[in-house]
CSV table of C-alpha atoms in Angstrom, one decimal:
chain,number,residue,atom,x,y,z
T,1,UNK,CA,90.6,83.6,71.9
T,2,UNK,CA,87.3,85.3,71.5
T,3,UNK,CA,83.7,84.4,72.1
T,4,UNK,CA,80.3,84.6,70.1
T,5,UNK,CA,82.4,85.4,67.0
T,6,UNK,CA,79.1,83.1,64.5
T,7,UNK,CA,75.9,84.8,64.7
T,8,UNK,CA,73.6,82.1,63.7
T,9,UNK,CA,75.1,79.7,66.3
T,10,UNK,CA,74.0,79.5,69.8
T,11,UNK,CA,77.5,79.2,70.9
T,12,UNK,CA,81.0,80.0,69.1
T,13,UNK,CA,84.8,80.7,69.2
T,14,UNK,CA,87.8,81.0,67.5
T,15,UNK,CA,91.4,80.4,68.8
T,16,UNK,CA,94.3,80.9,67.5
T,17,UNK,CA,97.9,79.0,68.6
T,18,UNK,CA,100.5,80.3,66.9
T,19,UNK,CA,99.5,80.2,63.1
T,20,UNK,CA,97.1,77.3,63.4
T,21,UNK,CA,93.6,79.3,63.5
T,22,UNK,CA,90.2,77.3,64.4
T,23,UNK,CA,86.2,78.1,64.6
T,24,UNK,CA,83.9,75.8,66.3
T,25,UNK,CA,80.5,76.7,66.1
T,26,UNK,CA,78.0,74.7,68.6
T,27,UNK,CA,74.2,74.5,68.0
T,28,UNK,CA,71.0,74.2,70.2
T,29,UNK,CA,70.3,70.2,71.0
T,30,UNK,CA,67.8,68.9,68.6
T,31,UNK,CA,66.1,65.6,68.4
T,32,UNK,CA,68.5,62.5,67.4
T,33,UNK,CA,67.2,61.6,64.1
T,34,UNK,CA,66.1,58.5,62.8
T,35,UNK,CA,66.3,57.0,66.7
T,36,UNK,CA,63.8,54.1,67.9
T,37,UNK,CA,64.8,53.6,71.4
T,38,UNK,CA,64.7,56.1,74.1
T,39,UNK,CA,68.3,57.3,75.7
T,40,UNK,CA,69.0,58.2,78.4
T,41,UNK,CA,72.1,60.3,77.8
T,42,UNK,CA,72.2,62.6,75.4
T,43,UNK,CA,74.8,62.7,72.3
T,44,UNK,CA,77.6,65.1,70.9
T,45,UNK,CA,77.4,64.9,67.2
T,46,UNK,CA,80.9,66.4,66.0
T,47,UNK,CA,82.1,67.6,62.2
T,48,UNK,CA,85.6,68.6,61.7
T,49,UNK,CA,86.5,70.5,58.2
T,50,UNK,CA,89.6,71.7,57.0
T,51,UNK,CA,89.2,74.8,54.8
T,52,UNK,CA,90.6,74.5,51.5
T,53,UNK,CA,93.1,77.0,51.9
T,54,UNK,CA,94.3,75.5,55.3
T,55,UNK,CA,96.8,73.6,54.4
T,56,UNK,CA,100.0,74.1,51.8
T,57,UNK,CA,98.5,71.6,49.3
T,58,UNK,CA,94.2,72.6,48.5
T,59,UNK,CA,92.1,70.1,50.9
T,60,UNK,CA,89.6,68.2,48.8
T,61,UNK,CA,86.2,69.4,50.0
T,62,UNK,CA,85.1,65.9,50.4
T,63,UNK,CA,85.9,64.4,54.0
T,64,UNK,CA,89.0,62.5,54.3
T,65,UNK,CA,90.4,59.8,57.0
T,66,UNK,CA,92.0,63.1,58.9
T,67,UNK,CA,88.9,64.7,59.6
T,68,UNK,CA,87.0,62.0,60.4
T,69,UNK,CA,89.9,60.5,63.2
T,70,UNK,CA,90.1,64.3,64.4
T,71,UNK,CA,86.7,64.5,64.8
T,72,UNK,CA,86.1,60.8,66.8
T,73,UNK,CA,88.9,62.1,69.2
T,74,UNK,CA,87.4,65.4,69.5
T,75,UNK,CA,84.3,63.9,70.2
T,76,UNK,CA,85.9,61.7,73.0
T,77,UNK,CA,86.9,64.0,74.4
T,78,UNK,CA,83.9,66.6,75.0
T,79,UNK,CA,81.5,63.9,76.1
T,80,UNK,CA,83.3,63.5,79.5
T,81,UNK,CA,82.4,66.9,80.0
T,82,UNK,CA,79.1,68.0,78.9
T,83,UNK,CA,76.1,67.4,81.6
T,84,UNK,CA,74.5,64.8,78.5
T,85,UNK,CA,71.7,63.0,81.2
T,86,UNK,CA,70.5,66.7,80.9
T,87,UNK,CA,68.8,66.3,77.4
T,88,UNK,CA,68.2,62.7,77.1
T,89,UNK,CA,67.1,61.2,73.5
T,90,UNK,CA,68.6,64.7,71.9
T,91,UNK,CA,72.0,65.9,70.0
T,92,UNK,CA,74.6,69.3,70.4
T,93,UNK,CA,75.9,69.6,66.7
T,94,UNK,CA,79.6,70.4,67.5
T,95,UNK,CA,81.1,71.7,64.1
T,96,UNK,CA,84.9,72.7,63.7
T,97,UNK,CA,86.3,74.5,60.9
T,98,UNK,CA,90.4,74.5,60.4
T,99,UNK,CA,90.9,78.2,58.9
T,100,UNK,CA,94.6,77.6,58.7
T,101,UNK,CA,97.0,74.7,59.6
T,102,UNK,CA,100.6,74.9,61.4
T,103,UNK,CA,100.0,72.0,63.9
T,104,UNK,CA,98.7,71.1,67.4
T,105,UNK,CA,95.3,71.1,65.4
T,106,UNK,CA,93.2,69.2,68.2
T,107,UNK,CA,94.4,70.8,71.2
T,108,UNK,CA,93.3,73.8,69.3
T,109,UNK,CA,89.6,72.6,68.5
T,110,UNK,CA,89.0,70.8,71.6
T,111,UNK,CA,90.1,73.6,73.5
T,112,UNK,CA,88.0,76.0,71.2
T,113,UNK,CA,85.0,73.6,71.8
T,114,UNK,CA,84.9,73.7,75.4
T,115,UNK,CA,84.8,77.3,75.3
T,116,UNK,CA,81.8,77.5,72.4
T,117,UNK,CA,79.8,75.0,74.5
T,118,UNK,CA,80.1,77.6,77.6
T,119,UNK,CA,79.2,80.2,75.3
T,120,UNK,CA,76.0,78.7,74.3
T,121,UNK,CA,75.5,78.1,78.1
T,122,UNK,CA,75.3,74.3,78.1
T,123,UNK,CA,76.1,72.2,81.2
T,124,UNK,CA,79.0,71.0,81.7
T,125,UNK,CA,81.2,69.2,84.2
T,126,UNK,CA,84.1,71.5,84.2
T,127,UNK,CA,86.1,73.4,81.5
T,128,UNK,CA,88.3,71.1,79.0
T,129,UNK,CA,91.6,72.1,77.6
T,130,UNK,CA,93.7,70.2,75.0
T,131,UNK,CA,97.5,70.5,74.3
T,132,UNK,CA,99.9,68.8,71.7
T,133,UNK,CA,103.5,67.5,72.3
T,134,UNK,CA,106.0,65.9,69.3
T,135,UNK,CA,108.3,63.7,70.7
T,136,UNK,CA,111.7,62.9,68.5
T,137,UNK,CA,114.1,60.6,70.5
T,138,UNK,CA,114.4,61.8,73.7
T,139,UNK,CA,113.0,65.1,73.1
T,140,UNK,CA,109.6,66.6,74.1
T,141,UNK,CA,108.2,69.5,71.8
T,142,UNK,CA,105.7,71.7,73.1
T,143,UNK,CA,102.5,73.1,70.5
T,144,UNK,CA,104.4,71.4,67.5
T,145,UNK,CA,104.2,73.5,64.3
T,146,UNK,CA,103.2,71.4,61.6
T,147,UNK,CA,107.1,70.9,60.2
T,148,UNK,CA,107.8,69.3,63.8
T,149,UNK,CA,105.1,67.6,63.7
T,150,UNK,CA,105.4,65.6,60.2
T,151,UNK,CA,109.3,65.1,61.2
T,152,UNK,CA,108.5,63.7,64.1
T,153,UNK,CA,105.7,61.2,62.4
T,154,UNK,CA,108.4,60.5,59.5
T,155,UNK,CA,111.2,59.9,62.4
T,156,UNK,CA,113.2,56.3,62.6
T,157,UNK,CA,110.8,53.3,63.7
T,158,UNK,CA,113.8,52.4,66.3
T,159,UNK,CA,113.4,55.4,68.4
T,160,UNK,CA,110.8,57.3,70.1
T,161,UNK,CA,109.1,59.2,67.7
T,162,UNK,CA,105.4,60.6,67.7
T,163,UNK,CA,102.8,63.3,68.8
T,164,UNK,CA,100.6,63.3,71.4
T,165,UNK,CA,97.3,65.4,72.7
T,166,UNK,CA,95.7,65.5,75.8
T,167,UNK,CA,92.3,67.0,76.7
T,168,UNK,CA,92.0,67.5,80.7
T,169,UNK,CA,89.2,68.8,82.9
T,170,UNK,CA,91.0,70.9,85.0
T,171,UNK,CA,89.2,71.3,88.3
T,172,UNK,CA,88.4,67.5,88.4
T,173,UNK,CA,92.0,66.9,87.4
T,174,UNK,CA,90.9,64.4,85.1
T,175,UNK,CA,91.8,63.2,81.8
T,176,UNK,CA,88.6,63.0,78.6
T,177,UNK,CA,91.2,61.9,76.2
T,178,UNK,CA,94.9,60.8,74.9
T,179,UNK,CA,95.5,60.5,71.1
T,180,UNK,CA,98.8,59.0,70.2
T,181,UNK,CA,100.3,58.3,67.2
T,182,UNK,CA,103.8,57.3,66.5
T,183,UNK,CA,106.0,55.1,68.6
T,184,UNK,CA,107.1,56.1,72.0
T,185,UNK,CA,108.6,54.4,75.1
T,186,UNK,CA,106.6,54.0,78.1
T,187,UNK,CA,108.9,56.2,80.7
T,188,UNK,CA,108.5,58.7,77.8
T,189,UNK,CA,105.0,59.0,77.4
T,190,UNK,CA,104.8,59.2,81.3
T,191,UNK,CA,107.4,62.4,81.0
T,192,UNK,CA,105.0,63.9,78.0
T,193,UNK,CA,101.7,63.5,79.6
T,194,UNK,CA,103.3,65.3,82.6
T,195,UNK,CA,104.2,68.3,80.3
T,196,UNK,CA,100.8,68.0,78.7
T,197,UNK,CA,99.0,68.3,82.1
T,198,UNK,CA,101.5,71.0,83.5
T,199,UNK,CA,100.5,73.0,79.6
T,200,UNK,CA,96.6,72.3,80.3
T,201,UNK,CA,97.6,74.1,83.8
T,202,UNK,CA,98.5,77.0,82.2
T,203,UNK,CA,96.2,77.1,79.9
T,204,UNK,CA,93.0,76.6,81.8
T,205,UNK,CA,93.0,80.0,83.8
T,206,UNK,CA,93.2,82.1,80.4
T,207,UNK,CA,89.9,79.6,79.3
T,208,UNK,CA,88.7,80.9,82.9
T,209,UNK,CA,89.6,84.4,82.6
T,210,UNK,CA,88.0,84.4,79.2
T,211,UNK,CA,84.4,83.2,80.7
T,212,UNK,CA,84.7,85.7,83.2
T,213,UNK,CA,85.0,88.5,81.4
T,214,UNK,CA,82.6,87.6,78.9
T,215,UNK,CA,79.9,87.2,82.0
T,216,UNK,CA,81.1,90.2,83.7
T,217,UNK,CA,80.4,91.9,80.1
T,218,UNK,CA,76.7,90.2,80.5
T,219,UNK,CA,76.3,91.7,83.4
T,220,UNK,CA,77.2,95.2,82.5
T,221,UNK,CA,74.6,95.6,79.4
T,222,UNK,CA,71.7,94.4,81.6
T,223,UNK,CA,72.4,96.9,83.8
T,224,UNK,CA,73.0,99.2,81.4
T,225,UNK,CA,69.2,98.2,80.0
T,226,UNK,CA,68.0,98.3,83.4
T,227,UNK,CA,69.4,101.8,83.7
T,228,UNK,CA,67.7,102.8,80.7
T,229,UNK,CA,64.4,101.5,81.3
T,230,UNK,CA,64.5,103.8,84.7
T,231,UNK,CA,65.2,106.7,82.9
T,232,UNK,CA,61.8,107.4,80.8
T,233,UNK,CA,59.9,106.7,83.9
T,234,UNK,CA,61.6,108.9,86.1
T,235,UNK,CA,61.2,111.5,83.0
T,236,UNK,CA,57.5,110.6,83.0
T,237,UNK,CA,57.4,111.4,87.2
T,238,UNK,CA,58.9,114.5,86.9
T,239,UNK,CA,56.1,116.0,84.2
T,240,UNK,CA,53.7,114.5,86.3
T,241,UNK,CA,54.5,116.5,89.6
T,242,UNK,CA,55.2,119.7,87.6
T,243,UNK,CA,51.5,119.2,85.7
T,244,UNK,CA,50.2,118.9,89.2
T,245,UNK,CA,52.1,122.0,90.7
T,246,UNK,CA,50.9,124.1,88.1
């Protein structure tokens, strides 16, 4: 994980799980276009790419049903968390860019957004975290790579088959969104969605950590400029006096 890594965004930051690799870049809130009536909450306006050379076979650069469902769950998720009766009648541009692909995709941007939206200081809730789980029969996968995950999607309609993401909000202890797809029993999906929560668990206090440091970081180049500033006037004093000795 590492912050601030776009320099025209307010906000950024890249995360890699396993192979998959993700940017999200967030924005300042601007005005929601085109909009008549007043709101009282504001919006999360969220773009999901895939880069071209994500995937095994070339993306088309025009956006296909996958980015558009990733990016409707994505956007589920998030708006649970950000403070949006902060800037009423205005939009955060969210944008996610899928460097490479090897599964668990939208753990790996939703958990990437949370932290770009604290990096470009917005309100929000609580942190968010997102984890993936393939489920083949009876088993439960954890972070599928992209293999497990298509054989898992391509498994026999009569058993459990499928993959599943959760975003949570970990000090509320509260879930922003689920995202099935496939077919899986209901004693099942209770058993993954307690994995998923017991992943977001371990997740969260690395997210934490991360913000931490990056404010403790803050903190020590203010200081550092503060220091600075002191110096020249101090320099300043010292002429001063001796002029007035002499």
């Amino acid at each position: 994980m590492k912050l601030g890594v776009v320099s025209t965004a307010k906000g950024s930051a890249y995360l890699e799980l396993g192979n998959t690799k993700v940017i999200v870049s967030v924005f300042d809130p601007r005005e929601i276009p085109k909009q008549n009536t007043f709101r009282e909450l504001g919006e999360l306006y969220c773009d999901l790419k895939f880069s071209p050379f994500a995937c095994v076979h070339r993306k088309n650069p025009q956006t296909d049903a996958e980015e558009r469902s990733l990016a409707a769950a994505m956007t589920k998720a998030l708006q649970p968390v950000v403070c949006r009766h902060l800037f009423p009648n205005f939009q955060i541009d969210i944008f996610a860019n899928v460097l490479e692909d090897d599964g668990s995709v939208l753990g790996a941007v939703i958990t990437a957004a949370g932290l770009a939206l604290s990096d470009a200081t917005i309100s929000m809730f609580d942190i968010v975290t997102a984890t993936t789980v393939a489920v083949y029969g009876d088993r439960i996968y954890l972070d599928p790579t992209l293999a497990e995950e298509r054989l898992c999607l391509e498994g026999s309609r009569s058993g459990n088959h499928g993959v599943i993401t959760l975003a949570k909000l970990h000090t509320l202890d509260q879930t922003s969104e689920i995202r099935l797809a496939g077919n899986v029993s209901l004693d099942l999906l209770k058993n993954a969605c307690q994995r998923l929560n017991e992943a977001n668990n371990d997740v969260a206090p690395v997210v934490q950590q991360m913000l931490v440091s990056k404010v403790q970081k803050h903190m020590s180049e203010i200081e550092a400029e503060e220091v600075d500033d002191e110096e020249p006037e101090d320099k300043e004093d010292l002429e001063t006096s001796g002029v007035i000795n002499e």
